PDB file of C-alpha atoms in Angstrom:
ATOM      1  CA  UNK A1048       0.000   0.000   0.000  1.00  0.00           C
ATOM      2  CA  UNK A1049       1.511   3.347  -0.981  1.00  0.00           C
ATOM      3  CA  UNK A1050       1.977   6.063   1.654  1.00  0.00           C
ATOM      4  CA  UNK A1051      -0.493   8.287  -0.209  1.00  0.00           C
ATOM      5  CA  UNK A1052      -3.312   5.756   0.147  1.00  0.00           C
ATOM      6  CA  UNK A1053      -2.266   4.782   3.650  1.00  0.00           C
ATOM      7  CA  UNK A1054      -2.689   8.377   4.845  1.00  0.00           C
ATOM      8  CA  UNK A1055      -6.268   8.751   3.559  1.00  0.00           C
ATOM      9  CA  UNK A1056      -9.058   9.024   6.089  1.00  0.00           C
ATOM     10  CA  UNK A1057     -12.431   7.293   5.814  1.00  0.00           C
ATOM     11  CA  UNK A1058     -14.514   8.408   2.824  1.00  0.00           C
ATOM     12  CA  UNK A1059     -18.207   9.217   3.286  1.00  0.00           C
ATOM     13  CA  UNK A1060     -20.976  10.493   1.077  1.00  0.00           C
ATOM     14  CA  UNK A1061     -24.148  12.457   1.695  1.00  0.00           C
ATOM     15  CA  UNK A1062     -27.188  13.037  -0.467  1.00  0.00           C
ATOM     16  CA  UNK A1063     -29.089  16.034   0.877  1.00  0.00           C
ATOM     17  CA  UNK A1064     -32.540  16.728  -0.554  1.00  0.00           C
ATOM     18  CA  UNK A1065     -33.871  20.275  -0.838  1.00  0.00           C
ATOM     19  CA  UNK A1066     -37.689  19.989  -1.020  1.00  0.00           C
ATOM     20  CA  UNK A1067     -39.209  22.274  -3.612  1.00  0.00           C
ATOM     21  CA  UNK A1068     -35.676  23.142  -4.772  1.00  0.00           C
ATOM     22  CA  UNK A1069     -35.358  25.562  -1.818  1.00  0.00           C
ATOM     23  CA  UNK A1070     -31.761  25.945  -0.782  1.00  0.00           C
ATOM     24  CA  UNK A1071     -30.985  28.593   1.832  1.00  0.00           C
ATOM     25  CA  UNK A1072     -27.225  28.202   1.822  1.00  0.00           C
ATOM     26  CA  UNK A1073     -27.032  28.377   5.614  1.00  0.00           C
ATOM     27  CA  UNK A1074     -24.897  25.222   5.785  1.00  0.00           C
ATOM     28  CA  UNK A1075     -22.362  26.186   3.116  1.00  0.00           C
ATOM     29  CA  UNK A1076     -20.205  28.498   5.282  1.00  0.00           C
ATOM     30  CA  UNK A1077     -20.009  25.667   7.820  1.00  0.00           C
ATOM     31  CA  UNK A1078     -18.896  23.264   5.086  1.00  0.00           C
ATOM     32  CA  UNK A1079     -16.219  25.742   3.979  1.00  0.00           C
ATOM     33  CA  UNK A1080     -15.079  26.057   7.605  1.00  0.00           C
ATOM     34  CA  UNK A1081     -14.744  22.266   7.917  1.00  0.00           C
ATOM     35  CA  UNK A1082     -12.514  22.269   4.843  1.00  0.00           C
ATOM     36  CA  UNK A1083     -10.513  25.304   5.984  1.00  0.00           C
ATOM     37  CA  UNK A1084      -9.846  23.683   9.366  1.00  0.00           C
ATOM     38  CA  UNK A1085      -8.635  20.487   7.668  1.00  0.00           C
ATOM     39  CA  UNK A1086     -11.362  18.300   9.170  1.00  0.00           C
ATOM     40  CA  UNK A1087     -12.683  17.156   5.793  1.00  0.00           C
ATOM     41  CA  UNK A1088     -11.563  17.243   2.179  1.00  0.00           C
ATOM     42  CA  UNK A1089     -14.254  17.496  -0.467  1.00  0.00           C
ATOM     43  CA  UNK A1090     -13.667  14.958  -3.202  1.00  0.00           C
ATOM     44  CA  UNK A1091     -16.845  15.572  -5.191  1.00  0.00           C
ATOM     45  CA  UNK A1092     -19.757  17.965  -4.898  1.00  0.00           C
ATOM     46  CA  UNK A1093     -22.541  18.073  -7.417  1.00  0.00           C
ATOM     47  CA  UNK A1094     -26.138  19.150  -7.546  1.00  0.00           C
ATOM     48  CA  UNK A1095     -29.019  17.480  -9.318  1.00  0.00           C
ATOM     49  CA  UNK A1096     -32.667  18.302  -9.847  1.00  0.00           C
ATOM     50  CA  UNK A1097     -35.480  15.790 -10.198  1.00  0.00           C
ATOM     51  CA  UNK A1098     -38.330  17.081 -12.317  1.00  0.00           C
ATOM     52  CA  UNK A1099     -41.970  16.197 -11.787  1.00  0.00           C
ATOM     53  CA  UNK A1100     -41.724  13.620 -14.602  1.00  0.00           C
ATOM     54  CA  UNK A1101     -38.861  11.884 -12.772  1.00  0.00           C
ATOM     55  CA  UNK A1102     -36.083  13.011 -15.109  1.00  0.00           C
ATOM     56  CA  UNK A1103     -32.858  14.054 -13.427  1.00  0.00           C
ATOM     57  CA  UNK A1104     -30.545  16.815 -14.593  1.00  0.00           C
ATOM     58  CA  UNK A1105     -27.297  18.173 -13.254  1.00  0.00           C
ATOM     59  CA  UNK A1106     -27.146  21.727 -11.946  1.00  0.00           C
ATOM     60  CA  UNK A1107     -24.238  24.139 -12.142  1.00  0.00           C
ATOM     61  CA  UNK A1108     -22.482  25.104  -8.924  1.00  0.00           C
ATOM     62  CA  UNK A1109     -23.319  28.774  -8.822  1.00  0.00           C
ATOM     63  CA  UNK A1110     -25.702  31.262  -7.327  1.00  0.00           C
ATOM     64  CA  UNK A1111     -28.890  29.178  -7.474  1.00  0.00           C
ATOM     65  CA  UNK A1112     -31.270  32.014  -6.683  1.00  0.00           C
ATOM     66  CA  UNK A1113     -29.599  34.796  -8.637  1.00  0.00           C
ATOM     67  CA  UNK A1114     -29.796  37.122  -5.624  1.00  0.00           C
ATOM     68  CA  UNK A1115     -26.097  36.976  -4.825  1.00  0.00           C
ATOM     69  CA  UNK A1116     -26.644  35.429  -1.394  1.00  0.00           C
ATOM     70  CA  UNK A1117     -25.969  31.798  -2.273  1.00  0.00           C
ATOM     71  CA  UNK A1118     -22.619  31.908  -3.998  1.00  0.00           C
ATOM     72  CA  UNK A1119     -21.281  28.396  -4.388  1.00  0.00           C
ATOM     73  CA  UNK A1120     -18.373  29.357  -6.645  1.00  0.00           C
ATOM     74  CA  UNK A1121     -15.967  28.351  -3.861  1.00  0.00           C
ATOM     75  CA  UNK A1122     -16.951  24.745  -4.598  1.00  0.00           C
ATOM     76  CA  UNK A1123     -16.349  24.893  -8.354  1.00  0.00           C
ATOM     77  CA  UNK A1124     -13.840  22.284  -9.404  1.00  0.00           C
ATOM     78  CA  UNK A1125     -14.650  19.989  -6.460  1.00  0.00           C
ATOM     79  CA  UNK A1126     -14.669  16.940  -8.677  1.00  0.00           C
ATOM     80  CA  UNK A1127     -12.367  13.969  -8.299  1.00  0.00           C
ATOM     81  CA  UNK A1128     -14.260  12.040 -10.937  1.00  0.00           C
ATOM     82  CA  UNK A1129     -15.202   9.355  -8.421  1.00  0.00           C
ATOM     83  CA  UNK A1130     -18.933  10.082  -8.676  1.00  0.00           C
ATOM     84  CA  UNK A1131     -20.253   8.605 -11.872  1.00  0.00           C
ATOM     85  CA  UNK A1132     -23.597   8.536 -13.621  1.00  0.00           C
ATOM     86  CA  UNK A1133     -24.531   5.321 -11.805  1.00  0.00           C
ATOM     87  CA  UNK A1134     -23.996   7.103  -8.470  1.00  0.00           C
ATOM     88  CA  UNK A1135     -26.121  10.038  -9.611  1.00  0.00           C
ATOM     89  CA  UNK A1136     -28.863   7.676 -10.762  1.00  0.00           C
ATOM     90  CA  UNK A1137     -28.784   5.861  -7.417  1.00  0.00           C
ATOM     91  CA  UNK A1138     -28.943   9.131  -5.467  1.00  0.00           C
ATOM     92  CA  UNK A1139     -31.832  10.322  -7.635  1.00  0.00           C
ATOM     93  CA  UNK A1140     -33.900   7.298  -6.603  1.00  0.00           C
ATOM     94  CA  UNK A1141     -34.030   8.733  -3.077  1.00  0.00           C
ATOM     95  CA  UNK A1142     -35.321  12.119  -4.277  1.00  0.00           C
ATOM     96  CA  UNK A1143     -38.929  13.183  -4.506  1.00  0.00           C
ATOM     97  CA  UNK A1144     -40.004  14.745  -7.826  1.00  0.00           C
ATOM     98  CA  UNK A1145     -39.742  18.536  -7.776  1.00  0.00           C
ATOM     99  CA  UNK A1146     -36.708  18.490  -5.473  1.00  0.00           C
ATOM    100  CA  UNK A1147     -33.024  19.107  -5.890  1.00  0.00           C
ATOM    101  CA  UNK A1148     -30.117  17.557  -4.031  1.00  0.00           C
ATOM    102  CA  UNK A1149     -26.498  18.034  -3.237  1.00  0.00           C
ATOM    103  CA  UNK A1150     -24.292  14.966  -3.496  1.00  0.00           C
ATOM    104  CA  UNK A1151     -21.146  15.273  -1.416  1.00  0.00           C
ATOM    105  CA  UNK A1152     -18.250  12.823  -1.339  1.00  0.00           C
ATOM    106  CA  UNK A1153     -15.674  13.706   1.303  1.00  0.00           C
ATOM    107  CA  UNK A1154     -12.675  12.413   3.202  1.00  0.00           C
ATOM    108  CA  UNK A1155     -12.713  12.562   6.989  1.00  0.00           C
ATOM    109  CA  UNK A1156      -9.224  14.046   7.313  1.00  0.00           C
ATOM    110  CA  UNK A1157      -9.521  14.237  11.110  1.00  0.00           C
ATOM    111  CA  UNK A1158      -9.609  10.428  11.186  1.00  0.00           C
ATOM    112  CA  UNK A1159      -6.705   9.841   8.766  1.00  0.00           C
ATOM    113  CA  UNK A1160      -3.968   9.364  11.413  1.00  0.00           C
ATOM    114  CA  UNK A1161      -6.171   6.942  13.358  1.00  0.00           C
ATOM    115  CA  UNK A1162      -7.111   4.994  10.219  1.00  0.00           C
ATOM    116  CA  UNK A1163      -3.473   4.876   9.038  1.00  0.00           C
ATOM    117  CA  UNK A1164      -2.339   3.538  12.435  1.00  0.00           C
ATOM    118  CA  UNK A1165      -4.989   0.822  12.296  1.00  0.00           C
ATOM    119  CA  UNK A1166      -3.959  -0.177   8.756  1.00  0.00           C
ATOM    120  CA  UNK A1167      -0.269  -0.292   9.710  1.00  0.00           C
ATOM    121  CA  UNK A1168      -1.227  -2.618  12.564  1.00  0.00           C
ATOM    122  CA  UNK A1169      -3.013  -4.938  10.140  1.00  0.00           C
ATOM    123  CA  UNK A1170      -6.561  -3.949  11.101  1.00  0.00           C
ATOM    124  CA  UNK A1171      -9.245  -3.683   8.450  1.00  0.00           C
ATOM    125  CA  UNK A1172     -12.672  -2.093   8.361  1.00  0.00           C
ATOM    126  CA  UNK A1173     -15.370  -4.760   8.360  1.00  0.00           C
ATOM    127  CA  UNK A1174     -18.440  -2.604   9.007  1.00  0.00           C
ATOM    128  CA  UNK A1175     -19.429   1.021   9.142  1.00  0.00           C
ATOM    129  CA  UNK A1176     -22.629   2.973   9.475  1.00  0.00           C
ATOM    130  CA  UNK A1177     -24.452   5.943  10.896  1.00  0.00           C
ATOM    131  CA  UNK A1178     -27.229   6.272  13.410  1.00  0.00           C
ATOM    132  CA  UNK A1179     -29.799   8.847  12.254  1.00  0.00           C
ATOM    133  CA  UNK A1180     -30.438  11.553  14.862  1.00  0.00           C
ATOM    134  CA  UNK A1181     -34.193  10.756  15.094  1.00  0.00           C
ATOM    135  CA  UNK A1182     -33.328   7.111  15.839  1.00  0.00           C
ATOM    136  CA  UNK A1183     -30.852   8.205  18.512  1.00  0.00           C
ATOM    137  CA  UNK A1184     -33.427  10.486  20.138  1.00  0.00           C
ATOM    138  CA  UNK A1185     -36.042   7.704  20.063  1.00  0.00           C
ATOM    139  CA  UNK A1186     -33.586   5.241  21.644  1.00  0.00           C
ATOM    140  CA  UNK A1187     -32.683   7.734  24.373  1.00  0.00           C
ATOM    141  CA  UNK A1188     -36.366   8.462  25.019  1.00  0.00           C
ATOM    142  CA  UNK A1189     -37.067   4.721  25.250  1.00  0.00           C
ATOM    143  CA  UNK A1190     -34.172   4.270  27.692  1.00  0.00           C
ATOM    144  CA  UNK A1191     -35.400   7.182  29.795  1.00  0.00           C
ATOM    145  CA  UNK A1192     -38.973   5.830  29.834  1.00  0.00           C
ATOM    146  CA  UNK A1193     -37.812   2.319  30.776  1.00  0.00           C
ATOM    147  CA  UNK A1194     -35.576   3.644  33.576  1.00  0.00           C
TER     148      UNK A1194
END
């Protein structure tokens, strides 16, 4: 394994739906901050729109509203080429018609040293996952009720 690959942190993806194609941009400065602080590295970021007839089209990374408030130009060029048409098609299946989505592929740079140490020691990832916040809250509520 080359040093370059050995030093890579875990890679995650997100598909975030914007119902009714409404995107406020509130989260984008936070995303930029995560990159600036070296916590994540964006590998791919793209936007798609699912029309009422179910067809899916790509959207340019730009000011979506035209009002100058949602400037996504900082993300232009965030394309490693890892996301392909099959990934876009799969993400689009999760979208409701009349919605748009951001598809983000990113490296967890904060975890790279930990992951590299595990790999050097011969460990390998055999499972991974996320617990949705609503499921966590429900589990905590159930624990509290049972106690």
